[in-house]
Amino acid sequence: MEQYEPDRLSPAELAAVRRSFRNGRAAMTRRSLLRASAGGTLTLGGLGALAGCGIPAAGKSQGGVSADDHSAKEKVVNFSNWPEYIDVDDSGKHHPTLDAFRKRTGITVKYTEDINDNDEFFGKIQPQLAAGQDTGRDLIVLTDWLAARMIRLGYVQKLDASNLPHAFANLSDQFRSPDWDPGRAYSYPWQGISTVVAYNKKALDGVEVKSVSDLLDVPALKGRVGLLTEMRDTVGMTMLDMGKDPAKFTDDDYDAVIARLQKAVDKGQIRRFTGNDYTSDLSKGDLAACVAWAGDVVQLQADNPDVGYVVPDSGYMTSTDNMLIPNKARHKTNAERLIDYYYEPEPAAELAAYINYVSPVADVKPYLAKIDKSAADNPLILPDKAMQAKSHAFRSLSSKEETAYQAKFAKLTGA
Protein backbone atom coordinates (compact mmCIF):
# COMPACT_ATOMS: atom_id res chain seq x y z
CA MET A 1 0.00 0.00 0.00
CA GLU A 2 1.30 3.46 -0.83
CA GLN A 3 1.83 5.60 2.21
CA TYR A 4 0.98 9.29 2.01
CA GLU A 5 3.77 11.18 3.76
CA PRO A 6 3.18 14.94 3.52
CA ASP A 7 6.24 15.75 5.61
CA ARG A 8 8.63 13.98 3.22
CA LEU A 9 8.30 15.97 0.02
CA SER A 10 11.54 16.10 -1.90
CA PRO A 11 13.02 19.42 -3.06
CA ALA A 12 12.06 18.46 -6.61
CA GLU A 13 8.44 17.90 -5.62
CA LEU A 14 8.35 21.26 -3.84
CA ALA A 15 9.77 22.83 -6.99
CA ALA A 16 6.99 21.19 -8.99
CA VAL A 17 4.43 22.79 -6.68
CA ARG A 18 6.01 26.21 -7.08
CA ARG A 19 6.10 25.78 -10.85
CA SER A 20 2.41 24.97 -10.85
CA PHE A 21 1.49 28.04 -8.84
CA ARG A 22 3.81 30.37 -10.72
CA ASN A 23 3.04 29.38 -14.29
CA GLY A 24 1.77 25.82 -14.63
CA ARG A 25 -1.80 24.62 -14.74
CA ALA A 26 -2.16 26.13 -11.29
CA ALA A 27 -1.86 29.54 -12.91
CA MET A 28 -4.69 28.99 -15.35
CA THR A 29 -7.59 31.36 -15.00
CA ARG A 30 -10.20 29.81 -17.25
CA ARG A 31 -12.21 26.68 -16.48
CA SER A 32 -9.21 24.46 -15.76
CA LEU A 33 -8.26 26.92 -13.03
CA LEU A 34 -5.50 25.86 -10.65
CA ARG A 35 -4.98 22.27 -11.75
CA ALA A 36 -1.61 21.35 -10.29
CA SER A 37 -0.40 18.18 -11.97
CA ALA A 38 2.61 17.24 -9.88
CA GLY A 39 1.13 14.09 -8.34
CA GLY A 40 2.16 13.45 -4.77
CA THR A 41 2.99 17.07 -4.06
CA LEU A 42 1.14 19.55 -1.92
CA THR A 43 0.21 23.17 -2.41
CA LEU A 44 2.32 25.55 -0.44
CA GLY A 45 -0.54 26.58 1.79
CA GLY A 46 -1.58 23.04 2.59
CA LEU A 47 1.93 21.71 3.06
CA GLY A 48 2.66 23.03 6.51
CA ALA A 49 -0.78 22.28 7.86
CA LEU A 50 -0.70 18.65 6.78
CA ALA A 51 2.88 18.07 7.85
CA GLY A 52 2.03 19.32 11.31
CA CYS A 53 -0.98 17.06 11.62
CA GLY A 54 0.84 13.77 11.11
CA ILE A 55 -2.11 12.42 9.16
CA PRO A 56 -2.17 8.62 9.18
CA ALA A 57 -2.27 6.55 6.02
CA ALA A 58 -5.46 4.85 4.97
CA GLY A 59 -6.18 1.47 6.41
CA LYS A 60 -6.79 -0.33 3.12
CA SER A 61 -5.52 -0.21 -0.42
CA GLN A 62 -8.63 -0.96 -2.46
CA GLY A 63 -12.34 -0.46 -2.14
CA GLY A 64 -14.25 2.19 -0.25
CA VAL A 65 -16.42 2.41 2.80
CA SER A 66 -20.11 2.95 2.35
CA ALA A 67 -22.49 4.61 4.75
CA ASP A 68 -26.22 4.18 5.13
CA ASP A 69 -27.55 5.52 1.84
CA HIS A 70 -30.09 8.24 2.54
CA SER A 71 -30.81 8.88 -1.14
CA ALA A 72 -34.41 7.70 -1.01
CA LYS A 73 -35.39 10.09 1.79
CA GLU A 74 -32.97 12.95 1.17
CA LYS A 75 -33.31 14.14 -2.42
CA VAL A 76 -29.96 15.91 -2.61
CA VAL A 77 -26.43 15.54 -4.00
CA ASN A 78 -23.52 17.53 -2.57
CA PHE A 79 -21.23 18.07 -5.56
CA SER A 80 -17.75 19.65 -5.34
CA ASN A 81 -16.12 20.77 -8.59
CA TRP A 82 -13.58 23.22 -10.03
CA PRO A 83 -14.44 26.88 -10.77
CA GLU A 84 -15.98 27.64 -14.17
CA TYR A 85 -16.21 23.97 -15.08
CA ILE A 86 -19.93 23.66 -15.75
CA ASP A 87 -22.56 25.39 -17.88
CA VAL A 88 -24.15 28.59 -16.58
CA ASP A 89 -27.03 30.72 -17.81
CA ASP A 90 -26.78 34.36 -18.85
CA SER A 91 -27.25 35.52 -15.27
CA GLY A 92 -24.30 33.42 -14.15
CA LYS A 93 -26.33 32.18 -11.20
CA HIS A 94 -27.94 29.00 -12.50
CA HIS A 95 -26.68 25.83 -14.15
CA PRO A 96 -29.16 24.72 -16.82
CA THR A 97 -28.11 21.07 -16.81
CA LEU A 98 -28.39 20.82 -13.03
CA ASP A 99 -31.77 22.56 -13.12
CA ALA A 100 -32.99 20.04 -15.69
CA PHE A 101 -31.72 17.16 -13.53
CA ARG A 102 -33.64 18.49 -10.53
CA LYS A 103 -36.86 18.92 -12.51
CA ARG A 104 -36.65 15.37 -13.84
CA THR A 105 -35.57 13.54 -10.68
CA GLY A 106 -36.61 15.77 -7.80
CA ILE A 107 -32.98 15.68 -6.63
CA THR A 108 -31.42 19.05 -5.77
CA VAL A 109 -27.72 19.40 -6.50
CA LYS A 110 -25.88 21.53 -3.96
CA TYR A 111 -23.07 22.59 -6.28
CA THR A 112 -19.89 24.04 -4.80
CA GLU A 113 -16.83 25.32 -6.67
CA ASP A 114 -14.39 24.57 -3.87
CA ILE A 115 -11.67 22.61 -5.69
CA ASN A 116 -8.96 25.09 -6.65
CA ASP A 117 -6.06 22.65 -6.63
CA ASN A 118 -5.89 18.86 -6.37
CA ASP A 119 -3.51 18.70 -3.43
CA GLU A 120 -5.09 21.56 -1.55
CA PHE A 121 -8.45 19.82 -1.78
CA PHE A 122 -6.92 16.48 -0.80
CA GLY A 123 -5.47 18.15 2.29
CA LYS A 124 -8.94 19.44 3.12
CA ILE A 125 -10.73 16.08 2.99
CA GLN A 126 -7.98 13.60 3.84
CA PRO A 127 -8.18 13.87 7.66
CA GLN A 128 -11.90 13.02 7.55
CA LEU A 129 -11.37 10.15 5.14
CA ALA A 130 -8.50 8.74 7.20
CA ALA A 131 -10.71 8.90 10.30
CA GLY A 132 -13.58 7.15 8.53
CA GLN A 133 -15.81 10.21 8.57
CA ASP A 134 -18.21 11.73 6.07
CA THR A 135 -16.62 14.62 4.14
CA GLY A 136 -20.02 16.20 3.55
CA ARG A 137 -19.60 15.58 -0.18
CA ASP A 138 -21.29 12.98 -2.36
CA LEU A 139 -19.41 13.66 -5.58
CA ILE A 140 -15.99 15.17 -6.26
CA VAL A 141 -13.95 15.83 -9.42
CA LEU A 142 -10.21 15.09 -9.32
CA THR A 143 -7.47 14.86 -11.94
CA ASP A 144 -6.45 11.34 -12.89
CA TRP A 145 -3.24 11.04 -10.87
CA LEU A 146 -5.01 12.05 -7.66
CA ALA A 147 -8.03 9.91 -8.50
CA ALA A 148 -5.57 7.01 -8.74
CA ARG A 149 -4.18 7.82 -5.30
CA MET A 150 -7.67 8.04 -3.78
CA ILE A 151 -8.52 4.61 -5.16
CA ARG A 152 -5.25 3.08 -3.91
CA LEU A 153 -5.83 4.51 -0.45
CA GLY A 154 -9.36 3.11 -0.30
CA TYR A 155 -10.92 6.55 0.04
CA VAL A 156 -13.63 6.22 -2.60
CA GLN A 157 -16.53 3.85 -3.10
CA LYS A 158 -16.99 1.29 -5.83
CA LEU A 159 -19.75 2.36 -8.19
CA ASP A 160 -22.97 0.41 -8.66
CA ALA A 161 -23.13 -0.36 -12.37
CA SER A 162 -26.89 -0.85 -12.23
CA ASN A 163 -27.24 2.90 -11.58
CA LEU A 164 -24.97 3.83 -14.51
CA PRO A 165 -26.52 2.43 -17.72
CA HIS A 166 -25.80 5.51 -19.83
CA ALA A 167 -22.30 5.94 -18.45
CA PHE A 168 -21.42 2.32 -19.17
CA ALA A 169 -22.87 2.43 -22.67
CA ASN A 170 -21.73 5.89 -23.75
CA LEU A 171 -18.21 6.27 -22.33
CA SER A 172 -15.77 6.96 -25.15
CA ASP A 173 -13.39 4.08 -25.87
CA GLN A 174 -10.30 6.20 -25.26
CA PHE A 175 -11.25 6.67 -21.59
CA ARG A 176 -12.63 3.22 -20.77
CA SER A 177 -9.80 1.49 -18.97
CA PRO A 178 -7.00 3.58 -17.41
CA ASP A 179 -4.34 1.56 -15.61
CA TRP A 180 -5.33 3.13 -12.29
CA ASP A 181 -9.03 2.17 -12.59
CA PRO A 182 -9.47 -0.71 -15.06
CA GLY A 183 -13.02 -0.87 -16.34
CA ARG A 184 -13.94 2.32 -14.46
CA ALA A 185 -15.06 0.57 -11.28
CA TYR A 186 -14.56 3.69 -9.13
CA SER A 187 -14.61 6.69 -11.47
CA TYR A 188 -16.04 8.22 -14.62
CA PRO A 189 -14.47 11.12 -16.51
CA TRP A 190 -15.99 14.56 -16.18
CA GLN A 191 -13.90 15.92 -19.08
CA GLY A 192 -10.71 15.10 -20.96
CA ILE A 193 -7.62 17.30 -21.40
CA SER A 194 -5.51 16.89 -24.56
CA THR A 195 -1.92 18.01 -25.21
CA VAL A 196 -0.94 18.82 -28.81
CA VAL A 197 1.62 20.84 -30.80
CA ALA A 198 0.51 24.42 -31.53
CA TYR A 199 2.06 27.04 -33.78
CA ASN A 200 1.72 30.59 -35.09
CA LYS A 201 1.57 30.43 -38.90
CA LYS A 202 2.94 33.93 -39.38
CA ALA A 203 5.86 33.32 -37.00
CA LEU A 204 6.72 30.01 -38.71
CA ASP A 205 7.32 31.94 -41.96
CA GLY A 206 7.01 28.86 -44.14
CA VAL A 207 8.64 26.36 -41.76
CA GLU A 208 6.57 23.19 -41.48
CA VAL A 209 5.92 21.76 -38.03
CA LYS A 210 4.46 18.28 -37.75
CA SER A 211 6.12 16.73 -34.70
CA VAL A 212 7.96 17.24 -31.44
CA SER A 213 11.14 16.42 -33.36
CA ASP A 214 10.56 19.56 -35.43
CA LEU A 215 10.31 21.61 -32.25
CA LEU A 216 13.54 20.19 -30.89
CA ASP A 217 15.65 19.96 -34.04
CA VAL A 218 14.68 22.49 -36.75
CA PRO A 219 17.37 25.23 -36.72
CA ALA A 220 14.97 27.89 -38.05
CA LEU A 221 12.96 27.59 -34.83
CA LYS A 222 15.95 28.07 -32.51
CA GLY A 223 14.98 30.17 -29.49
CA ARG A 224 11.31 30.29 -30.49
CA VAL A 225 10.03 26.98 -29.08
CA GLY A 226 8.07 26.49 -25.86
CA LEU A 227 7.66 23.35 -23.76
CA LEU A 228 5.36 22.91 -20.77
CA THR A 229 6.43 22.92 -17.14
CA GLU A 230 4.05 20.02 -16.59
CA MET A 231 6.27 16.96 -16.57
CA ARG A 232 3.71 14.45 -17.83
CA ASP A 233 2.86 16.58 -20.85
CA THR A 234 6.36 17.51 -22.01
CA VAL A 235 7.96 14.16 -21.22
CA GLY A 236 4.97 12.22 -22.53
CA MET A 237 4.89 14.04 -25.88
CA THR A 238 8.66 13.62 -26.30
CA MET A 239 8.46 9.99 -25.31
CA LEU A 240 5.87 9.34 -28.02
CA ASP A 241 8.06 11.15 -30.55
CA MET A 242 10.90 8.78 -29.64
CA GLY A 243 8.71 5.74 -30.23
CA LYS A 244 8.25 4.92 -26.55
CA ASP A 245 4.98 4.24 -24.75
CA PRO A 246 4.11 6.60 -21.86
CA ALA A 247 1.93 3.83 -20.43
CA LYS A 248 4.80 1.31 -20.16
CA PHE A 249 8.11 3.15 -20.01
CA THR A 250 11.14 2.24 -17.90
CA ASP A 251 13.63 4.36 -15.94
CA ASP A 252 16.01 4.11 -18.90
CA ASP A 253 13.28 5.35 -21.26
CA TYR A 254 12.64 8.33 -19.01
CA ASP A 255 16.35 9.15 -18.81
CA ALA A 256 16.62 8.99 -22.61
CA VAL A 257 13.82 11.56 -22.92
CA ILE A 258 15.45 13.88 -20.41
CA ALA A 259 18.76 13.58 -22.26
CA ARG A 260 17.11 14.50 -25.56
CA LEU A 261 15.36 17.50 -24.03
CA GLN A 262 18.58 18.59 -22.32
CA LYS A 263 20.34 18.58 -25.68
CA ALA A 264 17.69 20.93 -27.08
CA VAL A 265 18.02 23.21 -24.06
CA ASP A 266 21.81 23.27 -24.30
CA LYS A 267 21.80 24.35 -27.95
CA GLY A 268 19.30 27.15 -27.26
CA GLN A 269 16.41 25.60 -29.18
CA ILE A 270 13.98 26.09 -26.28
CA ARG A 271 12.94 29.64 -25.50
CA ARG A 272 11.47 28.63 -22.16
CA PHE A 273 9.38 26.11 -20.25
CA THR A 274 5.97 27.60 -19.62
CA GLY A 275 2.63 27.05 -18.04
CA ASN A 276 -0.57 28.58 -19.35
CA ASP A 277 1.31 31.84 -19.90
CA TYR A 278 2.55 30.54 -23.27
CA THR A 279 -0.75 31.63 -24.81
CA SER A 280 0.21 35.29 -25.05
CA ASP A 281 3.62 34.52 -26.57
CA LEU A 282 2.09 32.14 -29.10
CA SER A 283 -0.60 34.58 -30.12
CA LYS A 284 1.94 37.41 -30.58
CA GLY A 285 4.39 35.17 -32.42
CA ASP A 286 7.17 35.35 -29.84
CA LEU A 287 6.80 31.59 -29.77
CA ALA A 288 6.67 30.09 -33.24
CA ALA A 289 5.60 26.68 -31.93
CA CYS A 290 5.10 24.90 -28.63
CA VAL A 291 3.57 22.00 -26.77
CA ALA A 292 0.11 23.24 -25.77
CA TRP A 293 -3.17 22.33 -24.12
CA ALA A 294 -5.99 21.86 -26.59
CA GLY A 295 -8.48 23.91 -24.57
CA ASP A 296 -6.19 26.93 -24.90
CA VAL A 297 -5.84 26.37 -28.64
CA VAL A 298 -9.63 26.40 -29.08
CA GLN A 299 -9.84 29.75 -27.33
CA LEU A 300 -6.84 31.28 -29.12
CA GLN A 301 -8.18 30.30 -32.53
CA ALA A 302 -11.40 32.17 -31.81
CA ASP A 303 -9.40 35.43 -31.70
CA ASN A 304 -6.34 34.74 -33.85
CA PRO A 305 -6.53 32.93 -37.21
CA ASP A 306 -2.74 32.56 -37.26
CA VAL A 307 -2.85 30.01 -34.42
CA GLY A 308 -2.95 26.42 -35.60
CA TYR A 309 -2.19 22.99 -34.22
CA VAL A 310 -1.10 19.53 -35.26
CA VAL A 311 -1.63 16.12 -33.74
CA PRO A 312 1.70 14.36 -34.39
CA ASP A 313 1.63 10.99 -36.13
CA SER A 314 3.35 9.61 -33.03
CA GLY A 315 0.31 10.54 -30.94
CA TYR A 316 -0.66 12.96 -28.20
CA MET A 317 -1.17 12.94 -24.43
CA THR A 318 -4.54 12.85 -22.74
CA SER A 319 -5.47 13.19 -19.07
CA THR A 320 -8.87 13.31 -17.40
CA ASP A 321 -10.73 14.98 -14.56
CA ASN A 322 -12.88 12.35 -12.90
CA MET A 323 -16.04 12.02 -10.82
CA LEU A 324 -15.68 9.92 -7.67
CA ILE A 325 -17.87 9.19 -4.63
CA PRO A 326 -15.91 9.51 -1.38
CA ASN A 327 -16.29 7.13 1.53
CA LYS A 328 -19.24 7.63 3.86
CA ALA A 329 -21.14 9.76 1.35
CA ARG A 330 -24.79 9.96 2.47
CA HIS A 331 -26.29 10.04 -1.01
CA LYS A 332 -24.39 7.50 -3.11
CA THR A 333 -27.31 6.45 -5.31
CA ASN A 334 -28.24 10.07 -6.02
CA ALA A 335 -24.61 10.79 -6.93
CA GLU A 336 -24.56 7.82 -9.29
CA ARG A 337 -27.73 9.07 -10.94
CA LEU A 338 -26.04 12.43 -11.50
CA ILE A 339 -22.96 10.78 -13.00
CA ASP A 340 -25.19 8.79 -15.31
CA TYR A 341 -27.16 11.89 -16.28
CA TYR A 342 -24.05 13.56 -17.67
CA TYR A 343 -23.51 10.55 -19.92
CA GLU A 344 -26.81 11.16 -21.67
CA PRO A 345 -26.01 12.92 -24.95
CA GLU A 346 -28.20 16.01 -24.42
CA PRO A 347 -26.69 17.23 -21.13
CA ALA A 348 -23.24 16.08 -22.27
CA ALA A 349 -23.61 18.29 -25.35
CA GLU A 350 -24.72 21.28 -23.29
CA LEU A 351 -21.69 20.86 -21.05
CA ALA A 352 -19.26 20.50 -23.97
CA ALA A 353 -20.71 23.54 -25.74
CA TYR A 354 -20.02 25.70 -22.73
CA ILE A 355 -16.64 24.53 -21.43
CA ASN A 356 -14.92 23.40 -24.67
CA TYR A 357 -12.97 20.51 -23.17
CA VAL A 358 -12.91 16.97 -24.56
CA SER A 359 -16.27 15.32 -24.01
CA PRO A 360 -15.92 11.75 -22.70
CA VAL A 361 -19.32 10.83 -24.14
CA ALA A 362 -19.38 8.90 -27.40
CA ASP A 363 -21.83 9.83 -30.16
CA VAL A 364 -22.56 13.26 -28.69
CA LYS A 365 -21.71 15.05 -31.94
CA PRO A 366 -25.22 15.41 -33.47
CA TYR A 367 -26.53 16.79 -30.19
CA LEU A 368 -23.67 19.27 -29.89
CA ALA A 369 -24.12 20.30 -33.52
CA LYS A 370 -27.63 21.49 -32.72
CA ILE A 371 -26.14 23.85 -30.13
CA ASP A 372 -22.82 24.82 -31.74
CA LYS A 373 -21.82 23.29 -35.06
CA SER A 374 -18.29 24.69 -34.93
CA ALA A 375 -17.71 22.99 -31.58
CA ALA A 376 -19.15 19.73 -32.88
CA ASP A 377 -16.76 19.84 -35.85
CA ASN A 378 -13.71 20.66 -33.70
CA PRO A 379 -11.61 17.51 -33.03
CA LEU A 380 -10.07 19.23 -30.01
CA ILE A 381 -13.52 19.06 -28.39
CA LEU A 382 -14.85 15.91 -30.04
CA PRO A 383 -11.93 13.79 -31.25
CA ASP A 384 -12.87 11.53 -34.15
CA LYS A 385 -11.95 7.85 -34.16
CA ALA A 386 -8.65 8.48 -35.91
CA MET A 387 -7.62 11.09 -33.36
CA GLN A 388 -8.80 8.97 -30.44
CA ALA A 389 -6.57 6.18 -31.67
CA LYS A 390 -3.56 8.49 -31.25
CA SER A 391 -4.42 9.25 -27.63
CA HIS A 392 -2.04 8.11 -24.88
CA ALA A 393 -2.04 8.41 -21.10
CA PHE A 394 0.94 8.72 -18.78
CA ARG A 395 1.17 5.66 -16.55
CA SER A 396 0.68 5.80 -12.81
CA LEU A 397 3.83 6.50 -10.80
CA SER A 398 4.92 5.20 -7.43
CA SER A 399 6.01 7.73 -4.80
CA LYS A 400 9.62 6.73 -5.43
CA GLU A 401 9.28 7.26 -9.17
CA GLU A 402 7.49 10.56 -8.68
CA THR A 403 10.32 11.91 -6.55
CA ALA A 404 13.08 10.71 -8.89
CA TYR A 405 11.39 11.84 -12.10
CA GLN A 406 10.45 15.26 -10.77
CA ALA A 407 14.05 15.81 -9.60
CA LYS A 408 15.37 15.14 -13.09
CA PHE A 409 12.71 17.28 -14.73
CA ALA A 410 13.31 20.14 -12.29
CA LYS A 411 17.01 20.10 -13.15
CA LEU A 412 16.16 20.18 -16.86
CA THR A 413 13.80 23.16 -16.54
CA GLY A 414 16.03 25.03 -14.11
CA ALA A 415 13.35 25.08 -11.43
PDB file of N, CA, C and O in Angstrom, residues 199-205 220-226 271 278-290 300 304 306-307:
ATOM      1  N   TYR A 199       1.120  26.165 -33.093  1.00  0.00           N
ATOM      2  CA  TYR A 199       2.064  27.036 -33.777  1.00  0.00           C
ATOM      3  C   TYR A 199       1.374  28.332 -34.208  1.00  0.00           C
ATOM      4  O   TYR A 199       0.148  28.425 -34.253  1.00  0.00           O
ATOM      5  N   ASN A 200       2.188  29.328 -34.525  1.00  0.00           N
ATOM      6  CA  ASN A 200       1.719  30.588 -35.091  1.00  0.00           C
ATOM      7  C   ASN A 200       2.173  30.612 -36.549  1.00  0.00           C
ATOM      8  O   ASN A 200       3.376  30.678 -36.830  1.00  0.00           O
ATOM      9  N   LYS A 201       1.242  30.534 -37.477  1.00  0.00           N
ATOM     10  CA  LYS A 201       1.572  30.428 -38.905  1.00  0.00           C
ATOM     11  C   LYS A 201       2.473  31.566 -39.364  1.00  0.00           C
ATOM     12  O   LYS A 201       3.434  31.370 -40.117  1.00  0.00           O
ATOM     13  N   LYS A 202       2.155  32.770 -38.939  1.00  0.00           N
ATOM     14  CA  LYS A 202       2.938  33.931 -39.384  1.00  0.00           C
ATOM     15  C   LYS A 202       4.369  33.839 -38.865  1.00  0.00           C
ATOM     16  O   LYS A 202       5.333  34.130 -39.592  1.00  0.00           O
ATOM     17  N   ALA A 203       4.525  33.416 -37.589  1.00  0.00           N
ATOM     18  CA  ALA A 203       5.860  33.316 -37.000  1.00  0.00           C
ATOM     19  C   ALA A 203       6.670  32.175 -37.613  1.00  0.00           C
ATOM     20  O   ALA A 203       7.906  32.244 -37.663  1.00  0.00           O
ATOM     21  N   LEU A 204       6.010  31.132 -38.085  1.00  0.00           N
ATOM     22  CA  LEU A 204       6.722  30.015 -38.708  1.00  0.00           C
ATOM     23  C   LEU A 204       7.381  30.446 -40.021  1.00  0.00           C
ATOM     24  O   LEU A 204       8.421  29.901 -40.407  1.00  0.00           O
ATOM     25  N   ASP A 205       6.762  31.396 -40.718  1.00  0.00           N
ATOM     26  CA  ASP A 205       7.321  31.944 -41.955  1.00  0.00           C
ATOM     27  C   ASP A 205       7.715  30.834 -42.936  1.00  0.00           C
ATOM     28  O   ASP A 205       8.833  30.810 -43.479  1.00  0.00           O
ATOM     29  N   ALA A 220      15.693  26.629 -37.822  1.00  0.00           N
ATOM     30  CA  ALA A 220      14.972  27.885 -38.048  1.00  0.00           C
ATOM     31  C   ALA A 220      14.081  28.271 -36.874  1.00  0.00           C
ATOM     32  O   ALA A 220      13.658  29.431 -36.766  1.00  0.00           O
ATOM     33  N   LEU A 221      13.816  27.309 -35.995  1.00  0.00           N
ATOM     34  CA  LEU A 221      12.961  27.586 -34.832  1.00  0.00           C
ATOM     35  C   LEU A 221      13.776  27.865 -33.567  1.00  0.00           C
ATOM     36  O   LEU A 221      13.191  28.044 -32.484  1.00  0.00           O
ATOM     37  N   LYS A 222      15.088  27.908 -33.684  1.00  0.00           N
ATOM     38  CA  LYS A 222      15.945  28.074 -32.510  1.00  0.00           C
ATOM     39  C   LYS A 222      15.546  29.306 -31.702  1.00  0.00           C
ATOM     40  O   LYS A 222      15.403  30.405 -32.237  1.00  0.00           O
ATOM     41  N   GLY A 223      15.335  29.096 -30.396  1.00  0.00           N
ATOM     42  CA  GLY A 223      14.984  30.173 -29.489  1.00  0.00           C
ATOM     43  C   GLY A 223      13.542  30.609 -29.558  1.00  0.00           C
ATOM     44  O   GLY A 223      13.151  31.572 -28.888  1.00  0.00           O
ATOM     45  N   ARG A 224      12.714  29.898 -30.336  1.00  0.00           N
ATOM     46  CA  ARG A 224      11.312  30.295 -30.490  1.00  0.00           C
ATOM     47  C   ARG A 224      10.355  29.133 -30.225  1.00  0.00           C
ATOM     48  O   ARG A 224       9.242  29.106 -30.729  1.00  0.00           O
ATOM     49  N   VAL A 225      10.812  28.180 -29.403  1.00  0.00           N
ATOM     50  CA  VAL A 225      10.028  26.984 -29.076  1.00  0.00           C
ATOM     51  C   VAL A 225       9.705  26.975 -27.595  1.00  0.00           C
ATOM     52  O   VAL A 225      10.548  27.298 -26.755  1.00  0.00           O
ATOM     53  N   GLY A 226       8.479  26.604 -27.261  1.00  0.00           N
ATOM     54  CA  GLY A 226       8.072  26.494 -25.862  1.00  0.00           C
ATOM     55  C   GLY A 226       7.688  25.065 -25.503  1.00  0.00           C
ATOM     56  O   GLY A 226       7.062  24.357 -26.293  1.00  0.00           O
ATOM     57  N   ARG A 271      13.015  28.279 -26.045  1.00  0.00           N
ATOM     58  CA  ARG A 271      12.937  29.644 -25.504  1.00  0.00           C
ATOM     59  C   ARG A 271      12.715  29.603 -24.006  1.00  0.00           C
ATOM     60  O   ARG A 271      13.398  30.268 -23.238  1.00  0.00           O
ATOM     61  N   TYR A 278       2.067  30.614 -21.893  1.00  0.00           N
ATOM     62  CA  TYR A 278       2.548  30.537 -23.265  1.00  0.00           C
ATOM     63  C   TYR A 278       1.546  31.127 -24.254  1.00  0.00           C
ATOM     64  O   TYR A 278       1.905  31.479 -25.391  1.00  0.00           O
ATOM     65  N   THR A 279       0.289  31.225 -23.866  1.00  0.00           N
ATOM     66  CA  THR A 279      -0.750  31.626 -24.813  1.00  0.00           C
ATOM     67  C   THR A 279      -0.499  33.020 -25.397  1.00  0.00           C
ATOM     68  O   THR A 279      -0.698  33.248 -26.584  1.00  0.00           O
ATOM     69  N   SER A 280      -0.065  33.940 -24.569  1.00  0.00           N
ATOM     70  CA  SER A 280       0.209  35.292 -25.048  1.00  0.00           C
ATOM     71  C   SER A 280       1.378  35.298 -26.025  1.00  0.00           C
ATOM     72  O   SER A 280       1.314  35.931 -27.095  1.00  0.00           O
ATOM     73  N   ASP A 281       2.452  34.577 -25.687  1.00  0.00           N
ATOM     74  CA  ASP A 281       3.621  34.517 -26.565  1.00  0.00           C
ATOM     75  C   ASP A 281       3.290  33.865 -27.899  1.00  0.00           C
ATOM     76  O   ASP A 281       3.780  34.287 -28.948  1.00  0.00           O
ATOM     77  N   LEU A 282       2.468  32.827 -27.865  1.00  0.00           N
ATOM     78  CA  LEU A 282       2.094  32.138 -29.097  1.00  0.00           C
ATOM     79  C   LEU A 282       1.231  33.036 -29.978  1.00  0.00           C
ATOM     80  O   LEU A 282       1.428  33.115 -31.193  1.00  0.00           O
ATOM     81  N   SER A 283       0.287  33.712 -29.371  1.00  0.00           N
ATOM     82  CA  SER A 283      -0.598  34.579 -30.125  1.00  0.00           C
ATOM     83  C   SER A 283       0.166  35.734 -30.764  1.00  0.00           C
ATOM     84  O   SER A 283      -0.096  36.111 -31.917  1.00  0.00           O
ATOM     85  N   LYS A 284       1.153  36.290 -30.058  1.00  0.00           N
ATOM     86  CA  LYS A 284       1.936  37.413 -30.576  1.00  0.00           C
ATOM     87  C   LYS A 284       2.991  36.965 -31.580  1.00  0.00           C
ATOM     88  O   LYS A 284       3.489  37.768 -32.359  1.00  0.00           O
ATOM     89  N   GLY A 285       3.355  35.669 -31.531  1.00  0.00           N
ATOM     90  CA  GLY A 285       4.385  35.168 -32.420  1.00  0.00           C
ATOM     91  C   GLY A 285       5.767  35.134 -31.803  1.00  0.00           C
ATOM     92  O   GLY A 285       6.746  34.794 -32.482  1.00  0.00           O
ATOM     93  N   ASP A 286       5.875  35.484 -30.516  1.00  0.00           N
ATOM     94  CA  ASP A 286       7.167  35.354 -29.836  1.00  0.00           C
ATOM     95  C   ASP A 286       7.580  33.890 -29.746  1.00  0.00           C
ATOM     96  O   ASP A 286       8.766  33.561 -29.780  1.00  0.00           O
ATOM     97  N   LEU A 287       6.595  33.032 -29.609  1.00  0.00           N
ATOM     98  CA  LEU A 287       6.799  31.594 -29.769  1.00  0.00           C
ATOM     99  C   LEU A 287       6.282  31.212 -31.150  1.00  0.00           C
ATOM    100  O   LEU A 287       5.130  31.502 -31.488  1.00  0.00           O
ATOM    101  N   ALA A 288       7.122  30.557 -31.931  1.00  0.00           N
ATOM    102  CA  ALA A 288       6.668  30.088 -33.240  1.00  0.00           C
ATOM    103  C   ALA A 288       5.879  28.802 -33.106  1.00  0.00           C
ATOM    104  O   ALA A 288       4.936  28.563 -33.863  1.00  0.00           O
ATOM    105  N   ALA A 289       6.273  27.966 -32.139  1.00  0.00           N
ATOM    106  CA  ALA A 289       5.597  26.684 -31.931  1.00  0.00           C
ATOM    107  C   ALA A 289       5.854  26.206 -30.514  1.00  0.00           C
ATOM    108  O   ALA A 289       6.844  26.588 -29.884  1.00  0.00           O
ATOM    109  N   CYS A 290       4.968  25.358 -30.013  1.00  0.00           N
ATOM    110  CA  CYS A 290       5.098  24.902 -28.632  1.00  0.00           C
ATOM    111  C   CYS A 290       4.227  23.676 -28.391  1.00  0.00           C
ATOM    112  O   CYS A 290       3.335  23.349 -29.182  1.00  0.00           O
ATOM    113  N   LEU A 300      -7.710  30.399 -28.350  1.00  0.00           N
ATOM    114  CA  LEU A 300      -6.840  31.280 -29.118  1.00  0.00           C
ATOM    115  C   LEU A 300      -7.300  31.397 -30.570  1.00  0.00           C
ATOM    116  O   LEU A 300      -7.259  32.474 -31.164  1.00  0.00           O
ATOM    117  N   ASN A 304      -7.537  34.578 -33.029  1.00  0.00           N
ATOM    118  CA  ASN A 304      -6.341  34.738 -33.853  1.00  0.00           C
ATOM    119  C   ASN A 304      -6.264  33.635 -34.903  1.00  0.00           C
ATOM    120  O   ASN A 304      -5.923  32.495 -34.592  1.00  0.00           O
ATOM    121  N   ASP A 306      -4.093  33.043 -37.013  1.00  0.00           N
ATOM    122  CA  ASP A 306      -2.735  32.555 -37.259  1.00  0.00           C
ATOM    123  C   ASP A 306      -2.380  31.357 -36.383  1.00  0.00           C
ATOM    124  O   ASP A 306      -1.394  30.660 -36.657  1.00  0.00           O
ATOM    125  N   VAL A 307      -3.139  31.128 -35.325  1.00  0.00           N
ATOM    126  CA  VAL A 307      -2.853  30.011 -34.425  1.00  0.00           C
ATOM    127  C   VAL A 307      -3.406  28.716 -35.014  1.00  0.00           C
ATOM    128  O   VAL A 307      -4.578  28.638 -35.390  1.00  0.00           O
TER     129      VAL A 307
END
